[in-house]
mmCIF file of C-alpha atoms in Angstrom:
data_model
loop_
_atom_site.group_PDB
_atom_site.id
_atom_site.type_symbol
_atom_site.label_atom_id
_atom_site.label_comp_id
_atom_site.label_asym_id
_atom_site.label_seq_id
_atom_site.Cartn_x
_atom_site.Cartn_y
_atom_site.Cartn_z
ATOM 1 C CA MET A 1 91.272 23.014 -20.874
ATOM 2 C CA THR A 2 90.986 25.096 -17.706
ATOM 3 C CA TYR A 3 87.686 27.119 -15.568
ATOM 4 C CA ALA A 4 85.862 24.678 -17.251
ATOM 5 C CA ARG A 5 81.942 25.681 -16.802
ATOM 6 C CA LYS A 6 79.635 23.343 -18.599
ATOM 7 C CA ILE A 7 81.134 20.231 -20.216
ATOM 8 C CA GLU A 8 79.608 18.368 -22.990
ATOM 9 C CA LEU A 9 80.905 14.768 -24.126
ATOM 10 C CA THR A 10 80.570 13.599 -27.745
ATOM 11 C CA ASP A 11 81.880 11.380 -29.969
ATOM 12 C CA GLY A 12 85.067 10.791 -29.374
ATOM 13 C CA SER A 13 85.882 14.708 -28.261
ATOM 14 C CA VAL A 14 84.286 17.004 -25.819
ATOM 15 C CA VAL A 15 82.538 20.875 -25.718
ATOM 16 C CA VAL A 16 83.717 23.039 -22.585
ATOM 17 C CA GLU A 17 82.315 26.370 -21.986
ATOM 18 C CA ARG A 18 85.744 28.284 -20.314
ATOM 19 C CA ASP A 19 85.389 30.720 -17.914
ATOM 20 C CA ILE A 20 88.189 33.057 -17.925
ATOM 21 C CA GLU A 21 88.005 36.926 -17.767
ATOM 22 C CA LYS A 22 86.255 38.866 -20.035
ATOM 23 C CA ALA A 23 84.221 36.534 -21.862
ATOM 24 C CA TYR A 24 82.935 32.704 -21.612
ATOM 25 C CA GLU A 25 84.796 30.915 -24.415
ATOM 26 C CA VAL A 26 83.419 28.091 -26.064
ATOM 27 C CA ALA A 27 86.264 25.199 -27.520
ATOM 28 C CA THR A 28 86.721 21.409 -28.125
ATOM 29 C CA ALA A 29 89.055 19.048 -28.206
ATOM 30 C CA LYS A 30 89.584 15.231 -28.913
ATOM 31 C CA LEU A 31 90.309 12.937 -26.202
ATOM 32 C CA PRO A 32 91.437 12.035 -23.949
ATOM 33 C CA VAL A 33 91.807 15.119 -22.617
ATOM 34 C CA LEU A 34 92.270 17.200 -18.714
ATOM 35 C CA VAL A 35 89.979 19.134 -17.792
ATOM 36 C CA THR A 36 89.607 21.695 -14.973
ATOM 37 C CA VAL A 37 85.668 23.654 -13.804
ATOM 38 C CA THR A 38 84.984 26.039 -12.170
ATOM 39 C CA LYS A 39 82.211 26.238 -9.312
ATOM 40 C CA GLU A 40 80.269 26.876 -11.045
ATOM 41 C CA ILE A 41 80.225 22.999 -12.849
ATOM 42 C CA ASN A 42 77.363 21.346 -10.124
ATOM 43 C CA GLU A 43 75.652 21.450 -7.864
ATOM 44 C CA PRO A 44 76.450 18.479 -5.193
ATOM 45 C CA ARG A 45 73.623 16.242 -4.639
ATOM 46 C CA ILE A 46 72.476 15.518 -1.249
ATOM 47 C CA PRO A 47 72.554 11.779 -0.030
ATOM 48 C CA THR A 48 69.626 10.438 1.144
ATOM 49 C CA LEU A 49 69.788 8.903 4.583
ATOM 50 C CA LEU A 50 70.567 5.311 3.658
ATOM 51 C CA GLN A 51 73.507 6.261 1.302
ATOM 52 C CA ILE A 52 74.959 8.135 4.682
ATOM 53 C CA LEU A 53 74.506 4.726 6.349
ATOM 54 C CA GLY A 54 75.938 2.732 3.453
ATOM 55 C CA ALA A 55 78.864 5.036 3.478
ATOM 56 C CA SER A 56 79.837 4.285 6.535
ATOM 57 C CA LYS A 57 80.437 0.333 5.393
ATOM 58 C CA LYS A 58 82.267 1.351 2.469
ATOM 59 C CA LYS A 59 86.116 0.424 2.547
ATOM 60 C CA ILE A 60 88.340 3.224 2.597
ATOM 61 C CA GLN A 61 91.537 2.577 0.606
ATOM 62 C CA ASP A 62 94.748 3.932 2.188
ATOM 63 C CA ILE A 63 97.671 5.875 0.370
ATOM 64 C CA SER A 64 100.647 6.748 1.175
ATOM 65 C CA PRO A 65 102.078 10.583 0.262
ATOM 66 C CA LEU A 66 104.176 11.302 -1.860
ATOM 67 C CA LYS A 67 106.918 13.380 -1.313
ATOM 68 C CA PRO A 68 106.423 15.621 -4.443
ATOM 69 C CA ASP A 69 109.474 17.804 -5.333
ATOM 70 C CA ALA A 70 107.933 21.903 -4.888
ATOM 71 C CA GLY A 71 111.395 22.969 -5.943
ATOM 72 C CA ILE A 72 110.104 25.036 -2.579
ATOM 73 C CA GLU A 73 111.577 25.367 0.536
ATOM 74 C CA THR A 74 109.354 27.258 2.782
ATOM 75 C CA LEU A 75 111.034 28.989 5.908
ATOM 76 C CA SER A 76 108.997 29.782 7.991
ATOM 77 C CA ILE A 77 105.019 29.748 8.788
ATOM 78 C CA LEU A 78 103.577 32.373 10.730
ATOM 79 C CA ALA A 79 100.118 33.326 12.046
ATOM 80 C CA VAL A 80 98.397 36.685 10.066
ATOM 81 C CA ASP A 81 98.838 39.377 12.567
ATOM 82 C CA MET A 82 96.124 41.762 12.195
ATOM 83 C CA LYS A 83 96.796 44.944 13.799
ATOM 84 C CA ARG A 84 92.956 46.681 14.289
ATOM 85 C CA LYS A 85 91.963 49.391 16.392
ATOM 86 C CA GLU A 86 88.773 47.034 18.026
ATOM 87 C CA VAL A 87 86.948 49.983 19.103
ATOM 88 C CA MET A 88 83.586 49.186 20.087
ATOM 89 C CA LEU A 89 81.479 52.222 19.639
ATOM 90 C CA LYS A 90 77.617 52.817 21.723
ATOM 91 C CA ASP A 91 75.758 55.257 19.269
ATOM 92 C CA VAL A 92 75.326 55.640 16.020
ATOM 93 C CA GLU A 93 76.143 59.177 15.965
ATOM 94 C CA THR A 94 80.035 58.711 16.425
ATOM 95 C CA LEU A 95 79.645 55.556 13.283
ATOM 96 C CA ALA A 96 78.290 58.021 10.980
ATOM 97 C CA LYS A 97 80.509 60.394 12.046
ATOM 98 C CA ILE A 98 83.718 57.349 11.479
ATOM 99 C CA ILE A 99 82.647 56.177 8.298
ATOM 100 C CA ILE A 100 82.164 60.144 6.896
ATOM 101 C CA ALA A 101 85.452 60.861 7.857
ATOM 102 C CA GLU A 102 87.046 58.294 6.201
ATOM 103 C CA LYS A 103 84.916 58.328 3.414
ATOM 104 C CA GLN A 104 86.786 62.116 3.138
ATOM 105 C CA GLY A 105 89.885 60.397 4.272
ATOM 106 C CA GLU A 106 89.814 58.004 1.107
ATOM 107 C CA LYS A 107 89.713 61.105 -1.820
ATOM 108 C CA MET B 1 117.495 39.527 -15.815
ATOM 109 C CA ILE B 2 113.716 39.179 -13.859
ATOM 110 C CA LEU B 3 111.444 39.079 -16.528
ATOM 111 C CA ILE B 4 107.667 39.718 -15.762
ATOM 112 C CA PHE B 5 104.936 38.179 -17.829
ATOM 113 C CA SER B 6 100.956 39.603 -17.991
ATOM 114 C CA GLU B 7 98.509 40.220 -20.717
ATOM 115 C CA ASP B 8 97.259 42.809 -18.563
ATOM 116 C CA ASN B 9 98.901 46.004 -18.862
ATOM 117 C CA GLU B 10 97.021 47.065 -16.241
ATOM 118 C CA ILE B 11 99.134 44.610 -13.705
ATOM 119 C CA ALA B 12 101.976 43.839 -15.599
ATOM 120 C CA PHE B 13 102.725 47.864 -14.402
ATOM 121 C CA GLU B 14 102.378 47.280 -10.680
ATOM 122 C CA ILE B 15 104.437 44.060 -10.654
ATOM 123 C CA LEU B 16 107.542 46.272 -12.847
ATOM 124 C CA SER B 17 107.183 48.470 -10.533
ATOM 125 C CA LYS B 18 108.231 46.965 -7.543
ATOM 126 C CA ALA B 19 110.345 44.655 -9.829
ATOM 127 C CA ARG B 20 112.266 47.883 -10.226
ATOM 128 C CA GLU B 21 113.324 48.074 -6.722
ATOM 129 C CA LEU B 22 114.417 44.516 -6.548
ATOM 130 C CA ALA B 23 116.437 44.786 -9.516
ATOM 131 C CA GLU B 24 118.189 48.184 -7.995
ATOM 132 C CA SER B 25 118.722 46.456 -4.914
ATOM 133 C CA SER B 26 119.957 43.208 -6.668
ATOM 134 C CA GLY B 27 121.839 44.285 -9.891
ATOM 135 C CA SER B 28 119.601 42.191 -12.050
ATOM 136 C CA GLU B 29 118.385 43.757 -15.375
ATOM 137 C CA LEU B 30 114.704 43.811 -15.512
ATOM 138 C CA ALA B 31 113.100 42.710 -18.961
ATOM 139 C CA SER B 32 108.883 42.359 -19.827
ATOM 140 C CA ILE B 33 107.145 40.868 -22.112
ATOM 141 C CA SER B 34 104.132 42.859 -23.530
ATOM 142 C CA PHE B 35 101.678 41.484 -25.911
ATOM 143 C CA GLY B 36 98.710 44.144 -27.756
ATOM 144 C CA GLY B 37 101.372 46.924 -27.118
ATOM 145 C CA GLY B 38 101.921 49.612 -24.282
ATOM 146 C CA GLU B 39 106.087 48.801 -25.060
ATOM 147 C CA ASN B 40 107.096 52.306 -24.630
ATOM 148 C CA ALA B 41 104.640 52.422 -20.855
ATOM 149 C CA HIS B 42 106.780 49.064 -19.898
ATOM 150 C CA VAL B 43 109.886 51.057 -20.216
ATOM 151 C CA ALA B 44 108.546 53.775 -17.699
ATOM 152 C CA PHE B 45 106.873 51.854 -15.208
ATOM 153 C CA GLY B 46 110.619 50.132 -15.054
ATOM 154 C CA ALA B 47 111.545 47.730 -17.560
ATOM 155 C CA SER B 48 115.037 47.905 -19.540
ATOM 156 C CA ARG B 49 114.187 45.696 -22.162
ATOM 157 C CA VAL B 50 110.599 45.027 -23.954
ATOM 158 C CA PHE B 51 110.244 41.755 -25.633
ATOM 159 C CA SER B 52 106.784 42.639 -28.107
ATOM 160 C CA ILE B 53 105.047 40.205 -28.812
ATOM 161 C CA GLN B 54 103.771 40.585 -32.284
ATOM 162 C CA PRO B 55 101.741 38.802 -34.533
ATOM 163 C CA ARG B 56 103.710 38.019 -38.150
ATOM 164 C CA ASP B 57 101.091 37.521 -40.805
ATOM 165 C CA SER B 58 98.049 39.719 -39.292
ATOM 166 C CA SER B 59 98.292 43.134 -37.849
ATOM 167 C CA ILE B 60 94.994 42.016 -35.642
ATOM 168 C CA MET B 61 96.409 40.539 -31.978
ATOM 169 C CA PRO B 62 94.609 37.573 -31.972
ATOM 170 C CA SER B 63 93.061 36.961 -28.174
ATOM 171 C CA LEU B 64 96.297 35.695 -26.392
ATOM 172 C CA GLN B 65 95.800 31.734 -25.709
ATOM 173 C CA ALA B 66 97.609 29.895 -22.683
ATOM 174 C CA ASP B 67 99.610 27.433 -24.865
ATOM 175 C CA THR B 68 100.885 30.318 -26.854
ATOM 176 C CA ALA B 69 101.863 32.720 -24.423
ATOM 177 C CA VAL B 70 103.836 29.509 -22.906
ATOM 178 C CA GLU B 71 104.938 28.223 -25.926
ATOM 179 C CA VAL B 72 106.382 32.086 -25.842
ATOM 180 C CA ILE B 73 108.387 32.940 -22.444
ATOM 181 C CA SER B 74 109.521 29.326 -22.759
ATOM 182 C CA GLY B 75 110.960 30.226 -26.054
ATOM 183 C CA LEU B 76 112.491 33.788 -24.520
ATOM 184 C CA ILE B 77 113.196 31.786 -21.042
ATOM 185 C CA ASP B 78 115.633 29.372 -23.659
ATOM 186 C CA GLN B 79 117.286 32.381 -25.153
ATOM 187 C CA TYR B 80 117.635 34.857 -21.929
ATOM 188 C CA ARG B 81 117.440 32.410 -19.058
ATOM 189 C CA PRO B 82 116.141 35.102 -16.485
ATOM 190 C CA GLU B 83 116.781 33.694 -12.863
ATOM 191 C CA THR B 84 113.261 34.767 -11.655
ATOM 192 C CA LEU B 85 109.747 35.129 -13.993
ATOM 193 C CA LEU B 86 106.899 37.065 -11.757
ATOM 194 C CA ILE B 87 103.236 36.613 -13.832
ATOM 195 C CA GLY B 88 100.273 38.361 -13.508
ATOM 196 C CA SER B 89 97.756 36.088 -11.086
ATOM 197 C CA THR B 90 95.154 36.775 -13.992
ATOM 198 C CA LYS B 91 93.087 33.452 -15.006
ATOM 199 C CA LEU B 92 95.545 33.081 -17.995
ATOM 200 C CA GLY B 93 99.062 33.742 -15.583
ATOM 201 C CA ARG B 94 98.145 31.176 -13.252
ATOM 202 C CA GLU B 95 97.435 28.577 -15.859
ATOM 203 C CA VAL B 96 100.565 29.375 -17.655
ATOM 204 C CA ALA B 97 103.086 30.106 -14.313
ATOM 205 C CA PRO B 98 102.414 26.364 -13.188
ATOM 206 C CA ARG B 99 102.854 25.085 -17.304
ATOM 207 C CA ILE B 100 106.342 27.098 -17.944
ATOM 208 C CA ALA B 101 107.632 25.162 -14.288
ATOM 209 C CA GLN B 102 106.482 21.857 -14.908
ATOM 210 C CA GLN B 103 108.324 22.080 -17.843
ATOM 211 C CA LEU B 104 111.944 23.110 -16.891
ATOM 212 C CA GLY B 105 110.903 21.549 -13.518
ATOM 213 C CA VAL B 106 111.395 24.704 -11.264
ATOM 214 C CA GLY B 107 109.066 25.919 -8.509
ATOM 215 C CA CYS B 108 105.949 27.598 -8.981
ATOM 216 C CA ALA B 109 104.541 29.758 -5.903
ATOM 217 C CA THR B 110 101.454 31.340 -6.806
ATOM 218 C CA ASP B 111 99.262 34.703 -5.416
ATOM 219 C CA CYS B 112 103.030 35.924 -3.639
ATOM 220 C CA ILE B 113 102.322 39.079 -1.627
ATOM 221 C CA ASP B 114 105.593 40.435 -0.663
ATOM 222 C CA PHE B 115 108.772 40.111 -2.252
ATOM 223 C CA SER B 116 112.591 39.614 -1.287
ATOM 224 C CA LEU B 117 115.781 39.650 -3.347
ATOM 225 C CA ASP B 118 118.713 38.477 -1.539
ATOM 226 C CA ARG B 119 121.363 38.441 -4.569
ATOM 227 C CA GLU B 120 119.263 36.269 -6.836
ATOM 228 C CA GLN B 121 117.554 33.881 -4.454
ATOM 229 C CA LEU B 122 113.916 35.109 -4.292
ATOM 230 C CA ILE B 123 112.341 34.721 -1.036
ATOM 231 C CA VAL B 124 108.406 35.137 -1.416
ATOM 232 C CA LYS B 125 105.346 35.625 1.048
ATOM 233 C CA ARG B 126 102.078 33.997 0.692
ATOM 234 C CA PHE B 127 98.845 33.024 2.438
ATOM 235 C CA VAL B 128 98.390 29.480 3.043
ATOM 236 C CA LEU B 129 96.584 26.981 5.230
ATOM 237 C CA GLY B 130 92.705 29.370 4.296
ATOM 238 C CA GLY B 131 94.298 32.828 4.719
ATOM 239 C CA ARG B 132 95.197 32.413 8.227
ATOM 240 C CA PHE B 133 98.959 32.253 8.462
ATOM 241 C CA ILE B 134 102.006 33.581 6.281
ATOM 242 C CA SER B 135 104.657 31.578 4.635
ATOM 243 C CA THR B 136 107.942 32.748 3.873
ATOM 244 C CA GLN B 137 109.507 30.290 0.674
ATOM 245 C CA LYS B 138 112.579 30.599 -0.455
ATOM 246 C CA PHE B 139 113.036 28.929 -4.815
ATOM 247 C CA LEU B 140 115.810 25.813 -4.599
ATOM 248 C CA ARG B 141 115.924 25.650 -8.559
ATOM 249 C CA LYS B 142 116.152 28.780 -11.857
ATOM 250 C CA PRO B 143 114.044 29.948 -12.912
ATOM 251 C CA GLN B 144 112.401 30.592 -10.223
ATOM 252 C CA ILE B 145 108.651 31.247 -10.892
ATOM 253 C CA ALA B 146 106.199 33.662 -8.925
ATOM 254 C CA THR B 147 102.688 35.298 -10.353
ATOM 255 C CA VAL B 148 101.355 37.932 -8.589
ATOM 256 C CA PRO B 149 97.736 39.381 -7.344
ATOM 257 C CA PRO B 150 96.153 42.294 -9.516
ATOM 258 C CA LYS B 151 96.431 45.554 -6.666
ATOM 259 C CA LYS B 152 99.265 44.195 -5.204
ATOM 260 C CA PHE B 153 102.226 47.073 -5.612
ATOM 261 C CA GLU B 154 101.702 50.666 -6.412
ATOM 262 C CA LYS B 155 102.468 51.091 -10.014
ATOM 263 C CA LYS B 156 105.610 54.191 -9.767
ATOM 264 C CA ILE B 157 106.262 56.042 -12.518
ATOM 265 C CA ASN B 158 109.380 57.574 -13.886
ATOM 266 C CA GLY B 159 108.971 58.585 -17.826
ATOM 267 C CA SER B 160 112.222 59.624 -18.468
ATOM 268 C CA ARG B 161 113.743 56.190 -18.192
ATOM 269 C CA LYS B 162 115.469 54.703 -21.197
ATOM 270 C CA GLY B 163 114.712 51.363 -22.329
ATOM 271 C CA GLU B 164 115.528 48.913 -25.399
ATOM 272 C CA ILE B 165 112.161 47.224 -27.116
ATOM 273 C CA ILE B 166 112.872 43.651 -28.831
ATOM 274 C CA ILE B 167 109.926 42.971 -31.617
ATOM 275 C CA ILE B 168 109.571 39.182 -31.734
ATOM 276 C CA LYS B 169 106.913 38.483 -34.788
ATOM 277 C CA THR B 170 105.194 35.082 -33.967
ATOM 278 C CA SER B 171 102.955 33.076 -35.444
ATOM 279 C CA LEU B 172 100.917 33.394 -32.382
ATOM 280 C CA LYS B 173 99.328 29.890 -33.208
ATOM 281 C CA PRO B 174 100.446 26.755 -30.532
ATOM 282 C CA SER B 175 101.984 23.328 -32.028
ATOM 283 C CA GLY B 176 99.526 20.408 -31.266
ATOM 284 C CA THR B 177 97.276 20.774 -28.536
ATOM 285 C CA GLY B 178 94.450 19.112 -30.272
ATOM 286 C CA VAL B 179 91.871 22.373 -28.649
ATOM 287 C CA GLN B 180 90.498 24.359 -31.221
ATOM 288 C CA VAL B 181 88.095 27.433 -30.090
ATOM 289 C CA VAL B 182 84.602 27.488 -31.637
ATOM 290 C CA GLU B 183 83.524 31.021 -30.215
ATOM 291 C CA THR B 184 84.160 33.804 -27.653
ATOM 292 C CA LYS B 185 81.052 34.871 -25.768
ATOM 293 C CA LYS B 186 82.034 38.113 -24.576
ATOM 294 C CA LYS B 187 80.466 38.470 -20.783
ATOM 295 C CA ALA B 188 77.812 41.163 -20.061
ATOM 296 C CA ALA B 189 79.655 44.347 -19.093
ATOM 297 C CA GLN B 190 80.109 43.767 -15.157
ATOM 298 C CA GLU B 191 78.054 46.898 -13.593
ATOM 299 C CA LEU B 192 81.058 45.740 -10.735
ATOM 300 C CA LYS B 193 83.566 45.247 -10.489
ATOM 301 C CA ILE B 194 84.417 44.723 -6.828
ATOM 302 C CA GLU B 195 87.834 44.953 -6.513
ATOM 303 C CA ASP B 196 88.039 48.595 -8.267
ATOM 304 C CA ALA B 197 85.636 49.974 -5.705
ATOM 305 C CA ASN B 198 86.888 52.941 -2.680
ATOM 306 C CA ILE B 199 83.839 51.466 -0.502
ATOM 307 C CA ILE B 200 82.036 48.219 0.321
ATOM 308 C CA VAL B 201 79.101 48.104 2.153
ATOM 309 C CA SER B 202 78.939 44.305 2.439
ATOM 310 C CA ALA B 203 76.183 41.610 3.673
ATOM 311 C CA GLY B 204 76.097 38.862 5.800
ATOM 312 C CA ARG B 205 73.853 36.203 7.355
ATOM 313 C CA GLY B 206 72.449 38.656 9.426
ATOM 314 C CA ILE B 207 70.331 40.630 6.692
ATOM 315 C CA LYS B 208 67.069 37.551 7.172
ATOM 316 C CA LYS B 209 65.623 37.652 3.342
ATOM 317 C CA LYS B 210 66.028 38.831 0.430
ATOM 318 C CA GLU B 211 64.021 41.664 0.041
ATOM 319 C CA ASP B 212 66.337 43.308 3.410
ATOM 320 C CA LEU B 213 68.663 43.551 0.843
ATOM 321 C CA ARG B 214 67.838 47.477 -0.073
ATOM 322 C CA LEU B 215 68.712 47.895 3.673
ATOM 323 C CA ILE B 216 72.434 47.286 2.301
ATOM 324 C CA GLU B 217 72.106 48.995 -1.211
ATOM 325 C CA GLU B 218 70.964 52.336 0.551
ATOM 326 C CA LEU B 219 73.992 52.690 2.632
ATOM 327 C CA ALA B 220 76.020 51.500 -0.382
ATOM 328 C CA GLN B 221 73.666 54.685 -2.281
ATOM 329 C CA VAL B 222 74.715 57.360 0.371
ATOM 330 C CA THR B 223 78.208 55.881 1.050
ATOM 331 C CA GLY B 224 78.828 55.753 -2.752
ATOM 332 C CA SER B 225 80.210 52.350 -2.096
ATOM 333 C CA ALA B 226 79.621 48.990 -4.156
ATOM 334 C CA VAL B 227 77.807 46.442 -2.495
ATOM 335 C CA GLY B 228 79.405 43.060 -1.502
ATOM 336 C CA CYS B 229 78.463 39.973 0.679
ATOM 337 C CA SER B 230 79.929 36.871 2.436
ATOM 338 C CA ARG B 231 79.190 33.309 1.046
ATOM 339 C CA SER B 232 76.586 32.301 2.200
ATOM 340 C CA ILE B 233 74.542 35.235 0.517
ATOM 341 C CA ALA B 234 75.814 34.830 -2.715
ATOM 342 C CA ALA B 235 77.317 30.506 -2.866
ATOM 343 C CA ASP B 236 74.100 29.245 -0.562
ATOM 344 C CA LEU B 237 71.370 31.409 -0.592
ATOM 345 C CA LYS B 238 72.415 33.068 -4.233
ATOM 346 C CA TRP B 239 70.187 36.363 -3.543
ATOM 347 C CA LEU B 240 73.911 38.273 -4.824
ATOM 348 C CA SER B 241 75.698 36.933 -7.889
ATOM 349 C CA GLU B 242 79.766 35.727 -7.516
ATOM 350 C CA GLU B 243 80.694 39.108 -8.513
ATOM 351 C CA HIS B 244 79.780 40.688 -5.153
ATOM 352 C CA TRP B 245 81.165 37.441 -3.308
ATOM 353 C CA ILE B 246 83.679 38.735 -0.672
ATOM 354 C CA GLY B 247 86.059 36.605 0.841
ATOM 355 C CA LEU B 248 88.686 33.313 -0.166
ATOM 356 C CA SER B 249 87.160 31.639 -2.719
ATOM 357 C CA GLY B 250 85.540 35.453 -3.128
ATOM 358 C CA HIS B 251 87.521 38.346 -4.422
ATOM 359 C CA LYS B 252 89.950 39.635 -2.047
ATOM 360 C CA VAL B 253 89.557 43.268 -1.895
ATOM 361 C CA LYS B 254 91.454 46.411 -0.560
ATOM 362 C CA PRO B 255 89.185 49.073 -0.242
ATOM 363 C CA LYS B 256 89.370 52.379 1.897
ATOM 364 C CA LEU B 257 86.327 51.820 3.853
ATOM 365 C CA TYR B 258 84.961 47.736 4.415
ATOM 366 C CA ILE B 259 81.006 48.195 6.382
ATOM 367 C CA ALA B 260 80.392 44.461 6.851
ATOM 368 C CA ILE B 261 76.952 44.109 8.045
ATOM 369 C CA GLY B 262 75.706 41.687 9.540
ATOM 370 C CA ILE B 263 78.818 39.122 8.475
ATOM 371 C CA SER B 264 80.020 36.650 11.702
ATOM 372 C CA GLY B 265 83.552 37.550 10.487
ATOM 373 C CA GLN B 266 84.366 33.620 9.391
ATOM 374 C CA VAL B 267 88.458 33.356 8.653
ATOM 375 C CA GLN B 268 87.649 32.754 5.012
ATOM 376 C CA HIS B 269 86.090 35.890 4.431
ATOM 377 C CA ILE B 270 88.767 37.572 7.180
ATOM 378 C CA ALA B 271 91.242 37.017 4.192
ATOM 379 C CA GLY B 272 89.383 38.650 1.227
ATOM 380 C CA ILE B 273 89.335 41.781 3.126
ATOM 381 C CA ARG B 274 92.833 41.803 5.800
ATOM 382 C CA ASP B 275 94.126 44.948 3.131
ATOM 383 C CA SER B 276 91.053 46.416 4.079
ATOM 384 C CA ARG B 277 92.288 50.394 5.082
ATOM 385 C CA THR B 278 89.523 50.307 7.817
ATOM 386 C CA ILE B 279 87.039 48.247 8.838
ATOM 387 C CA VAL B 280 84.284 48.919 10.365
ATOM 388 C CA ALA B 281 81.324 45.408 11.839
ATOM 389 C CA ILE B 282 77.697 45.997 12.586
ATOM 390 C CA ASN B 283 76.552 42.840 14.236
ATOM 391 C CA ASN B 284 74.084 41.349 17.073
ATOM 392 C CA ASP B 285 76.508 38.907 18.761
ATOM 393 C CA PRO B 286 79.157 40.568 20.839
ATOM 394 C CA ASN B 287 81.567 37.527 20.474
ATOM 395 C CA ALA B 288 81.009 37.091 16.869
ATOM 396 C CA PRO B 289 85.203 36.891 15.681
ATOM 397 C CA ILE B 290 84.377 39.952 13.323
ATOM 398 C CA PHE B 291 84.574 42.222 15.968
ATOM 399 C CA LYS B 292 88.648 40.910 16.556
ATOM 400 C CA ALA B 293 89.567 41.715 13.042
ATOM 401 C CA CYS B 294 87.618 45.014 12.799
ATOM 402 C CA ASP B 295 88.739 48.794 13.448
ATOM 403 C CA TYR B 296 85.810 50.097 14.458
ATOM 404 C CA GLY B 297 82.450 47.800 15.658
ATOM 405 C CA MET B 298 78.638 47.833 16.879
ATOM 406 C CA VAL B 299 77.300 45.288 18.562
ATOM 407 C CA GLY B 300 72.899 45.463 17.694
ATOM 408 C CA ASP B 301 70.643 44.608 15.273
ATOM 409 C CA LEU B 302 71.347 45.740 12.192
ATOM 410 C CA TYR B 303 67.919 45.943 11.661
ATOM 411 C CA ASP B 304 67.592 49.291 14.269
ATOM 412 C CA ILE B 305 71.408 50.501 13.173
ATOM 413 C CA VAL B 306 71.495 50.442 9.010
ATOM 414 C CA PRO B 307 67.638 52.620 8.787
ATOM 415 C CA LYS B 308 69.178 55.197 11.121
ATOM 416 C CA LEU B 309 72.610 55.393 10.027
ATOM 417 C CA VAL B 310 71.368 55.802 6.274
ATOM 418 C CA ALA B 311 69.250 58.899 8.050
ATOM 419 C CA ILE B 312 72.164 60.631 9.701
ATOM 420 C CA LEU B 313 74.388 60.458 5.873
ATOM 421 C CA LYS B 314 71.185 60.806 4.036
ATOM 422 C CA LYS B 315 71.181 64.572 6.600
ATOM 423 C CA SER B 316 75.036 65.681 5.960
#
């Protein structure tokens, strides 16, 4: 079940509210179930100072990375070239003129 | 065969228009899947074959579920063996594409912004690493599955084009996933679909109080624009709803004119506005990164500049 914004666990099944394109859809499924969630699912709590200090003592388990076969080969990764004019303006009148010109240009 | 699917006909037409070029340069056949009508338009936008999916035992088209779409498309792939499958990047499409790829053990590239086809080898370009880089990728196996964001390609219609329409009647009830839809609640009519705006005036952290968004709204009104905002305004302060949030995790927009006010221009924000035709920025920090990503910039206090700008624009 994808795009869950609310999850409720009841006896042996789950009720989720899904955020789909034009509606919210309430759906149920029996456990076990795989659910992916959206940003609205939870507000993360801010840890207390003690918890932050305590975190440094927790053991971190390293897992060697899997080598997934994605079926895709990357040929190149290039920085995005932003070709922008970068003209700095001094007065609001010029700025207004540019906005008016652009606004007319869009029609 | 290049096979196109989007449950949103508008997106299907955009992809068909682009795929028509690919099909012609490579000599492939172009086909599309239509759920819920518009078959002739599919042909006019480039499909030489349209698979029209219709419910078997009812005249009403149920709302399409990902499970159903996966079943139907997988069935077509089995039968017709397309070498390329292009799917519209809606919420449904982004779920359907990887599921089909997973079933077939082939690659899936999401949100591709450009395509080329060399014989049957599909090569795609997509943003990676937080939108800072463009990666060029090729597929190692077939079918090559990619998703295409809305509004990426121009629709090109040719009414005289001929095509074959194949009606496929199916139950449209997915088998054995165990998920049951209990209720569908329509979202409140969105006052805003920011992707559709020609001009966007956008507010950032330079706005000090929620009430001051009024300045932005006034400017939006005189320019006839939609109001957008950066991450902090929508996600942290919640002064505006997420419908207004522009950026890598918010909405990606390509207006004719984008006016960024009090937005520093973090790379995630820039990733959301990169396709704008003209970008104007107002910010009090001359070193703000937005000035390296805009066409016209003005350093100054937005509380001073915006009211003046509104006054001038009102007069003209």
